[in-house]
Amino acid sequence: MTERKPPGVSFESFVDKQIREAAERGEFRSLPGFGKPLPDDTAPYDELWWIKGKMHREGASVLPPALALRKEAEDAEAAVAEAVSESQVRRILGEVNTKIAEALLRPPAGPPLNLKPFDVEATVERWRAARSAAPSHREETL
């Protein structure tokens, strides 16, 4: 707890003394951003800077529903490429196809969806072909 300003001492010198003593004790070294340059101050002022900063730190984003679903479809394609089993491919595609079908029945606000459900069988065939063309890890160790 900070001490009270003694009578007869100017407020500025009292505050400066507390800051100097805290710096000497090393209390500022563990603060986030210590030793890092200050952010660019030439950018125009944004009233929502703190909200945007918090969202960035927490990995949150606010996209219109249609764009969020497009991003989810792209992520599903990437997940299919990394899938280790056919059942996993079918599960990934089934989940995203359900969301796409719902969005097609009740279009979300915002930009056009421009999506159609994935053809599960064709995607599974491409996944199988890619798996058979790539050398397996087991073959590399033999």
XYZ file of C-alpha atoms in Angstrom, residues 2-105:
104
model
C 1.311 3.444 -0.793
C 2.005 5.914 1.943
C 0.127 9.159 2.293
C 1.597 12.378 0.998
C 3.143 14.192 3.923
C 2.070 17.773 4.497
C 4.395 20.394 3.087
C 5.691 18.209 0.245
C 4.539 19.061 -3.243
C 2.394 16.436 -4.904
C 4.686 16.112 -7.931
C 7.818 15.447 -5.902
C 5.916 12.956 -3.711
C 4.775 10.968 -6.757
C 8.196 11.164 -8.408
C 9.798 9.826 -5.198
C 7.405 6.844 -5.089
C 8.049 6.028 -8.738
C 11.830 6.273 -8.301
C 11.756 4.043 -5.195
C 9.568 1.446 -6.935
C 11.936 1.444 -9.935
C 14.912 0.966 -7.610
C 13.167 -2.022 -6.006
C 12.622 -3.470 -9.514
C 8.842 -3.471 -9.324
C 8.472 -2.363 -12.953
C 10.600 -5.162 -14.449
C 7.836 -7.754 -14.403
C 5.255 -5.570 -16.137
C 4.016 -6.733 -19.553
C 5.841 -4.899 -22.308
C 8.916 -4.108 -20.175
C 11.896 -3.536 -22.456
C 9.784 -3.538 -25.609
C 9.317 -0.526 -27.870
C 6.132 1.482 -27.569
C 3.511 0.863 -30.255
C 3.403 3.108 -33.290
C 1.781 6.382 -32.294
C 1.450 7.747 -35.829
C -1.711 5.729 -36.498
C -5.007 7.624 -36.219
C -6.743 7.358 -32.852
C -9.208 4.497 -32.585
C -11.781 4.673 -29.791
C -12.042 0.881 -29.726
C -8.289 0.239 -29.456
C -8.598 -1.596 -26.156
C -11.411 -3.863 -27.373
C -9.461 -4.758 -30.495
C -6.338 -5.384 -28.420
C -8.176 -7.688 -26.029
C -9.769 -9.608 -28.890
C -6.357 -10.000 -30.530
C -4.747 -11.229 -27.281
C -7.552 -13.754 -26.750
C -7.611 -14.904 -30.374
C -11.205 -13.844 -30.911
C -12.509 -12.439 -34.142
C -15.795 -10.994 -35.215
C -16.694 -11.955 -38.733
C -20.097 -11.788 -40.344
C -21.696 -15.251 -40.104
C -21.268 -15.933 -43.833
C -17.555 -15.164 -43.739
C -17.097 -17.172 -40.545
C -18.708 -20.175 -42.247
C -16.498 -19.738 -45.320
C -13.459 -19.724 -43.015
C -14.746 -22.822 -41.257
C -15.130 -24.562 -44.640
C -11.528 -23.679 -45.519
C -10.380 -25.004 -42.154
C -12.351 -28.204 -42.785
C -10.526 -28.723 -46.091
C -7.202 -28.317 -44.305
C -8.314 -30.713 -41.551
C -9.329 -33.302 -44.151
C -5.839 -33.159 -45.656
C -4.377 -33.903 -42.202
C -6.950 -36.554 -41.234
C -5.626 -39.987 -40.316
C -8.725 -42.054 -40.986
C -11.668 -42.128 -43.359
C -14.098 -41.878 -40.438
C -12.359 -38.689 -39.330
C -12.716 -37.244 -42.857
C -16.417 -38.117 -42.899
C -16.955 -36.595 -39.436
C -15.221 -33.321 -40.397
C -17.206 -33.024 -43.626
C -20.464 -34.014 -41.948
C -20.129 -31.288 -39.319
C -19.361 -28.518 -41.805
C -21.982 -29.757 -44.284
C -24.646 -29.543 -41.558
C -23.737 -25.908 -40.903
C -23.649 -25.097 -44.632
C -27.063 -26.716 -45.175
C -28.560 -24.696 -42.300
C -27.066 -21.488 -43.709
C -28.482 -22.256 -47.150
C -31.968 -22.723 -45.681
